[in-house]
Amino acid sequence: MKFRVGDVEVGSDPGRTGGRLFLIAGPCVLEDLDRTLRIAQRAGEIARRHGFGYVFKASYDKANRSSLESYRGPGMDVGLEWLARVKREFGCPVLTDVHGVEQVGPVAEVVDILQIPAFLCRQTDLLVAAAKTGRVVNVKKGQFVAPADMQHAVTKVASSGGERILLTERGYSFGYNNLVVDFRSLPILSAFAPVVFDATHSVQLPGGLGKASGGLREMIAPLARAAVAVGCAGLFMEVHEDPDVALSDGPNMLSLESLDALLPVLGRLSAALADRA
């Protein structure tokens, strides 16, 4: 399956088909407008300089935070205004997640990609509503779902009119407060739809800090390299100007400087695989 979203071309396996990787990147949650615009501009410049198609991502509401006290975002109305401005000023496609059927319509009027959170990947009504908008639908594989079982989520979307579908691998629950990545999942998932590897949520330690999730930031680059080597259409990374002060998911976010250093490595690896195909 190949399709376009804005100026970004999505293919099934760039390393083996001669296409190029694309990057979905941005902060975990919208914090303030100025920071949102700075991150979108810089992440997009970094991605394009290294030959990656670029999609900006951020959440207007983190509905599944560990604690009631945690920052959730500016809300849908303000968040959509900020996302629309990113799209207008920088010309890149934008992605955000939806948590209820009632959110799908208003969000689809602004964004290019509707993301179904991992915890909600089996919610039929949400998948069907997203499919009916005609937007790209990115379904994140649940931490509790076997790769082969994601074909059912794809069928729900495709049978409801969704013609452009992405599947995102983001790790599997391995005991308490821990995730692992089984890289066998990438070729399994790619039989159903183009696959994105979430290199930042895959190193999360859910609830590992008690009232918040921890993370192993130093493992982002090794897992991203492994995903490109195994084969994926794109990469998903949460990035920030200063991850240590981020209001959500800081321990498993990548700095913009680290993104700038990592992308050329991933690009060269993808090109090497293409040469061997």
CSV table of C-alpha atoms in Angstrom, one decimal:
chain,number,residue,atom,x,y,z
A,1,MET,CA,0.0,0.0,0.0
A,2,LYS,CA,1.4,3.4,-1.0
A,3,PHE,CA,-0.3,6.8,-0.6
A,4,ARG,CA,0.5,10.4,0.0
A,5,VAL,CA,-0.5,12.7,2.9
A,6,GLY,CA,0.3,16.3,1.9
A,7,ASP,CA,3.8,16.3,0.5
A,8,VAL,CA,4.8,13.1,2.3
A,9,GLU,CA,4.9,9.8,0.4
A,10,VAL,CA,4.2,6.7,2.4
A,11,GLY,CA,5.5,3.4,1.2
A,12,SER,CA,5.5,-0.1,2.5
A,13,ASP,CA,9.3,-0.5,3.0
A,14,PRO,CA,11.6,2.3,1.8
A,15,GLY,CA,14.7,0.3,2.5
A,16,ARG,CA,13.7,-2.3,-0.1
A,17,THR,CA,11.6,-0.3,-2.5
A,18,GLY,CA,13.7,2.7,-3.2
A,19,GLY,CA,11.3,5.1,-1.4
A,20,ARG,CA,12.3,7.3,1.5
A,21,LEU,CA,11.5,7.1,5.2
A,22,PHE,CA,9.1,9.6,6.7
A,23,LEU,CA,9.2,11.0,10.2
A,24,ILE,CA,6.3,11.8,12.6
A,25,ALA,CA,7.7,14.1,15.3
A,26,GLY,CA,6.7,16.7,17.8
A,27,PRO,CA,6.1,17.1,21.5
A,28,CYS,CA,4.0,14.7,23.4
A,29,VAL,CA,1.5,17.3,24.3
A,30,LEU,CA,0.9,20.9,23.2
A,31,GLU,CA,2.4,23.1,26.0
A,32,ASP,CA,2.2,26.6,24.6
A,33,LEU,CA,1.9,28.2,21.2
A,34,ASP,CA,5.4,29.6,20.8
A,35,ARG,CA,7.1,26.4,21.8
A,36,THR,CA,4.8,24.4,19.5
A,37,LEU,CA,5.8,26.6,16.5
A,38,ARG,CA,9.5,26.5,17.4
A,39,ILE,CA,9.5,22.7,17.6
A,40,ALA,CA,7.5,22.2,14.4
A,41,GLN,CA,9.8,24.6,12.5
A,42,ARG,CA,13.0,23.1,13.7
A,43,ALA,CA,12.0,19.4,13.5
A,44,GLY,CA,10.7,19.9,10.0
A,45,GLU,CA,13.9,21.6,8.9
A,46,ILE,CA,16.0,18.8,10.4
A,47,ALA,CA,13.8,16.0,8.8
A,48,ARG,CA,13.9,17.6,5.3
A,49,ARG,CA,17.6,18.3,5.5
A,50,HIS,CA,18.2,14.7,6.0
A,51,GLY,CA,15.8,13.5,3.3
A,52,PHE,CA,12.8,12.5,5.4
A,53,GLY,CA,9.2,13.4,4.7
A,54,TYR,CA,7.8,15.2,7.8
A,55,VAL,CA,4.6,15.1,9.7
A,56,PHE,CA,4.1,17.2,12.9
A,57,LYS,CA,2.5,15.5,15.9
A,58,ALA,CA,1.2,16.6,19.2
A,59,SER,CA,-1.8,16.0,21.5
A,60,TYR,CA,-4.3,18.6,22.6
A,61,ASP,CA,-5.4,16.4,25.4
A,62,LYS,CA,-3.5,13.5,27.0
A,63,ALA,CA,-6.5,11.6,28.3
A,64,ASN,CA,-4.5,8.6,29.7
A,65,ARG,CA,-2.1,10.4,32.1
A,66,SER,CA,-0.9,8.4,35.1
A,67,SER,CA,-2.1,10.9,37.6
A,68,LEU,CA,-5.1,13.2,37.9
A,69,GLU,CA,-2.6,16.0,38.7
A,70,SER,CA,-0.7,15.6,35.5
A,71,TYR,CA,-0.9,18.2,32.7
A,72,ARG,CA,-3.2,17.1,29.9
A,73,GLY,CA,-2.9,19.9,27.4
A,74,PRO,CA,-4.8,23.0,26.3
A,75,GLY,CA,-8.0,21.2,25.2
A,76,MET,CA,-9.5,20.5,21.8
A,77,ASP,CA,-10.6,24.0,20.8
A,78,VAL,CA,-7.3,25.7,21.5
A,79,GLY,CA,-5.2,22.7,20.5
A,80,LEU,CA,-6.8,22.6,17.1
A,81,GLU,CA,-6.2,26.3,16.6
A,82,TRP,CA,-2.5,25.7,17.3
A,83,LEU,CA,-2.3,22.7,15.0
A,84,ALA,CA,-4.0,24.6,12.2
A,85,ARG,CA,-1.4,27.3,12.6
A,86,VAL,CA,1.5,24.8,12.4
A,87,LYS,CA,0.0,23.4,9.1
A,88,ARG,CA,-0.6,26.9,7.7
A,89,GLU,CA,2.9,28.4,8.6
A,90,PHE,CA,5.1,25.4,7.8
A,91,GLY,CA,3.1,23.5,5.2
A,92,CYS,CA,3.5,20.1,6.8
A,93,PRO,CA,0.8,17.5,7.5
A,94,VAL,CA,-0.3,17.3,11.1
A,95,LEU,CA,-1.3,14.4,13.3
A,96,THR,CA,-3.1,14.2,16.6
A,97,ASP,CA,-5.0,11.6,18.6
A,98,VAL,CA,-8.7,11.2,19.2
A,99,HIS,CA,-10.2,9.6,22.2
A,100,GLY,CA,-13.9,9.6,21.5
A,101,VAL,CA,-16.3,9.5,18.6
A,102,GLU,CA,-17.5,13.0,19.3
A,103,GLN,CA,-14.0,14.4,18.8
A,104,VAL,CA,-13.4,12.8,15.3
A,105,GLY,CA,-15.4,15.2,13.2
A,106,PRO,CA,-14.0,18.5,14.5
A,107,VAL,CA,-10.5,17.1,14.6
A,108,ALA,CA,-10.7,15.8,11.0
A,109,GLU,CA,-11.5,19.3,9.8
A,110,VAL,CA,-8.0,20.4,10.8
A,111,VAL,CA,-5.6,17.5,10.8
A,112,ASP,CA,-4.3,15.2,8.1
A,113,ILE,CA,-3.9,12.0,10.2
A,114,LEU,CA,-6.2,10.8,12.9
A,115,GLN,CA,-4.4,8.7,15.5
A,116,ILE,CA,-6.1,6.0,17.4
A,117,PRO,CA,-4.3,5.6,20.8
A,118,ALA,CA,-2.9,2.2,21.7
A,119,PHE,CA,-5.3,1.7,24.6
A,120,LEU,CA,-8.2,2.3,22.2
A,121,CYS,CA,-7.1,0.3,19.2
A,122,ARG,CA,-9.9,-2.2,19.5
A,123,GLN,CA,-12.7,0.4,19.9
A,124,THR,CA,-14.8,-0.3,16.9
A,125,ASP,CA,-16.9,2.9,17.0
A,126,LEU,CA,-13.8,5.0,17.1
A,127,LEU,CA,-12.1,3.2,14.3
A,128,VAL,CA,-15.2,3.4,12.1
A,129,ALA,CA,-15.8,7.1,12.8
A,130,ALA,CA,-12.2,7.9,11.9
A,131,ALA,CA,-12.4,5.8,8.7
A,132,LYS,CA,-15.5,7.7,7.5
A,133,THR,CA,-13.7,11.1,7.6
A,134,GLY,CA,-11.5,10.1,4.6
A,135,ARG,CA,-8.4,11.2,6.6
A,136,VAL,CA,-5.4,8.9,7.1
A,137,VAL,CA,-5.9,6.7,10.1
A,138,ASN,CA,-2.9,5.7,12.2
A,139,VAL,CA,-3.7,2.9,14.6
A,140,LYS,CA,-1.2,2.4,17.4
A,141,LYS,CA,-0.8,-1.3,18.3
A,142,GLY,CA,-2.0,-1.9,21.9
A,143,GLN,CA,0.7,-2.9,24.4
A,144,PHE,CA,-1.6,-5.9,25.0
A,145,VAL,CA,-2.2,-6.9,21.3
A,146,ALA,CA,-0.4,-9.6,19.3
A,147,PRO,CA,0.8,-8.2,16.0
A,148,ALA,CA,-1.3,-10.6,13.9
A,149,ASP,CA,-4.4,-9.5,15.7
A,150,MET,CA,-4.0,-5.9,14.3
A,151,GLN,CA,-5.4,-7.2,11.1
A,152,HIS,CA,-8.9,-6.9,12.7
A,153,ALA,CA,-8.4,-3.1,13.4
A,154,VAL,CA,-7.3,-2.7,9.8
A,155,THR,CA,-10.4,-4.5,8.5
A,156,LYS,CA,-12.6,-2.3,10.6
A,157,VAL,CA,-11.1,0.8,9.1
A,158,ALA,CA,-10.9,-0.5,5.5
A,159,SER,CA,-14.5,-1.8,5.6
A,160,SER,CA,-15.7,1.6,6.8
A,161,GLY,CA,-14.2,3.5,3.9
A,162,GLY,CA,-10.7,4.1,5.2
A,163,GLU,CA,-8.3,3.8,2.2
A,164,ARG,CA,-5.2,5.1,3.9
A,165,ILE,CA,-4.1,3.3,7.0
A,166,LEU,CA,-0.9,3.2,9.1
A,167,LEU,CA,0.0,0.8,11.9
A,168,THR,CA,2.4,1.9,14.6
A,169,GLU,CA,4.4,-0.4,16.8
A,170,ARG,CA,5.1,1.0,20.2
A,171,GLY,CA,6.3,-1.9,22.4
A,172,TYR,CA,4.5,-4.7,24.3
A,173,SER,CA,3.9,-5.0,28.0
A,174,PHE,CA,6.6,-7.1,29.6
A,175,GLY,CA,5.7,-7.5,33.3
A,176,TYR,CA,5.0,-4.4,35.3
A,177,ASN,CA,6.2,-0.9,34.3
A,178,ASN,CA,8.2,-2.2,31.4
A,179,LEU,CA,7.9,-2.6,27.6
A,180,VAL,CA,9.8,-4.6,25.1
A,181,VAL,CA,9.9,-4.6,21.3
A,182,ASP,CA,9.5,-7.8,19.4
A,183,PHE,CA,10.9,-6.9,16.0
A,184,ARG,CA,9.1,-9.8,14.4
A,185,SER,CA,6.0,-7.6,14.7
A,186,LEU,CA,7.2,-5.2,11.9
A,187,PRO,CA,7.0,-7.7,9.0
A,188,ILE,CA,3.8,-9.2,10.5
A,189,LEU,CA,2.2,-5.7,10.6
A,190,SER,CA,3.4,-4.7,7.2
A,191,ALA,CA,1.3,-7.5,5.7
A,192,PHE,CA,-1.7,-5.3,6.7
A,193,ALA,CA,-0.6,-1.7,6.2
A,194,PRO,CA,2.5,0.5,6.1
A,195,VAL,CA,4.3,0.3,9.5
A,196,VAL,CA,5.6,3.1,11.6
A,197,PHE,CA,8.0,2.4,14.5
A,198,ASP,CA,7.5,4.5,17.6
A,199,ALA,CA,11.0,4.8,18.9
A,200,THR,CA,10.2,6.9,21.9
A,201,HIS,CA,7.1,5.3,23.5
A,202,SER,CA,8.8,1.9,23.0
A,203,VAL,CA,11.4,2.9,25.6
A,204,GLN,CA,8.7,4.1,28.1
A,205,LEU,CA,8.5,2.6,31.6
A,206,PRO,CA,4.7,3.0,32.1
A,207,GLY,CA,4.0,4.3,35.6
A,208,GLY,CA,7.7,3.8,36.4
A,209,LEU,CA,7.9,7.0,38.4
A,210,GLY,CA,4.8,6.4,40.5
A,211,LYS,CA,2.6,9.3,39.4
A,212,ALA,CA,4.3,9.4,36.0
A,213,SER,CA,6.0,7.2,33.4
A,214,GLY,CA,9.7,6.8,33.2
A,215,GLY,CA,11.8,6.0,30.2
A,216,LEU,CA,15.1,4.8,28.8
A,217,ARG,CA,16.0,7.7,26.5
A,218,GLU,CA,19.4,6.2,25.7
A,219,MET,CA,17.6,3.3,24.0
A,220,ILE,CA,15.8,5.4,21.4
A,221,ALA,CA,18.6,5.4,18.9
A,222,PRO,CA,19.5,1.7,19.1
A,223,LEU,CA,15.8,0.7,18.7
A,224,ALA,CA,15.3,3.1,15.8
A,225,ARG,CA,18.3,1.7,14.0
A,226,ALA,CA,17.0,-1.8,14.5
A,227,ALA,CA,13.6,-0.9,13.2
A,228,VAL,CA,15.0,0.6,10.0
A,229,ALA,CA,17.2,-2.5,9.5
A,230,VAL,CA,14.2,-4.9,9.9
A,231,GLY,CA,12.0,-2.6,7.7
A,232,CYS,CA,9.5,0.1,8.4
A,233,ALA,CA,7.9,2.8,6.3
A,234,GLY,CA,8.4,5.6,8.9
A,235,LEU,CA,9.4,6.5,12.4
A,236,PHE,CA,7.5,8.2,15.2
A,237,MET,CA,9.5,10.2,17.7
A,238,GLU,CA,8.5,12.6,20.4
A,239,VAL,CA,10.9,15.5,20.4
A,240,HIS,CA,11.4,18.6,22.6
A,241,GLU,CA,13.7,21.6,23.0
A,242,ASP,CA,14.5,20.4,26.5
A,243,PRO,CA,13.0,16.9,27.3
A,244,ASP,CA,13.9,17.3,31.0
A,245,VAL,CA,11.4,20.1,31.4
A,246,ALA,CA,8.7,18.6,29.1
A,247,LEU,CA,5.2,18.5,30.7
A,248,SER,CA,4.6,14.9,29.5
A,249,ASP,CA,6.8,11.9,28.6
A,250,GLY,CA,10.1,13.8,29.2
A,251,PRO,CA,12.1,10.7,30.2
A,252,ASN,CA,11.4,9.0,26.8
A,253,MET,CA,11.6,12.1,24.5
A,254,LEU,CA,14.5,13.0,22.2
A,255,SER,CA,16.1,16.4,22.1
A,256,LEU,CA,16.1,18.2,18.8
A,257,GLU,CA,19.9,18.1,18.7
A,258,SER,CA,19.8,14.3,19.2
A,259,LEU,CA,17.2,14.1,16.4
A,260,ASP,CA,19.6,16.0,14.1
A,261,ALA,CA,22.4,13.5,14.9
A,262,LEU,CA,20.2,10.4,14.5
A,263,LEU,CA,18.3,11.0,11.3
A,264,PRO,CA,21.4,10.9,8.9
A,265,VAL,CA,22.4,7.5,10.5
A,266,LEU,CA,18.9,6.1,9.8
A,267,GLY,CA,18.9,7.6,6.3
A,268,ARG,CA,22.3,5.9,5.5
A,269,LEU,CA,21.1,2.6,6.9
A,270,SER,CA,17.9,2.7,4.8
A,271,ALA,CA,19.9,3.6,1.7
A,272,ALA,CA,22.3,0.7,2.3
A,273,LEU,CA,19.4,-1.7,2.5
A,274,ALA,CA,18.0,-0.4,-0.7
A,275,ASP,CA,21.4,-1.0,-2.4
A,276,ARG,CA,21.3,-4.7,-1.3
A,277,ALA,CA,17.7,-5.3,-2.3
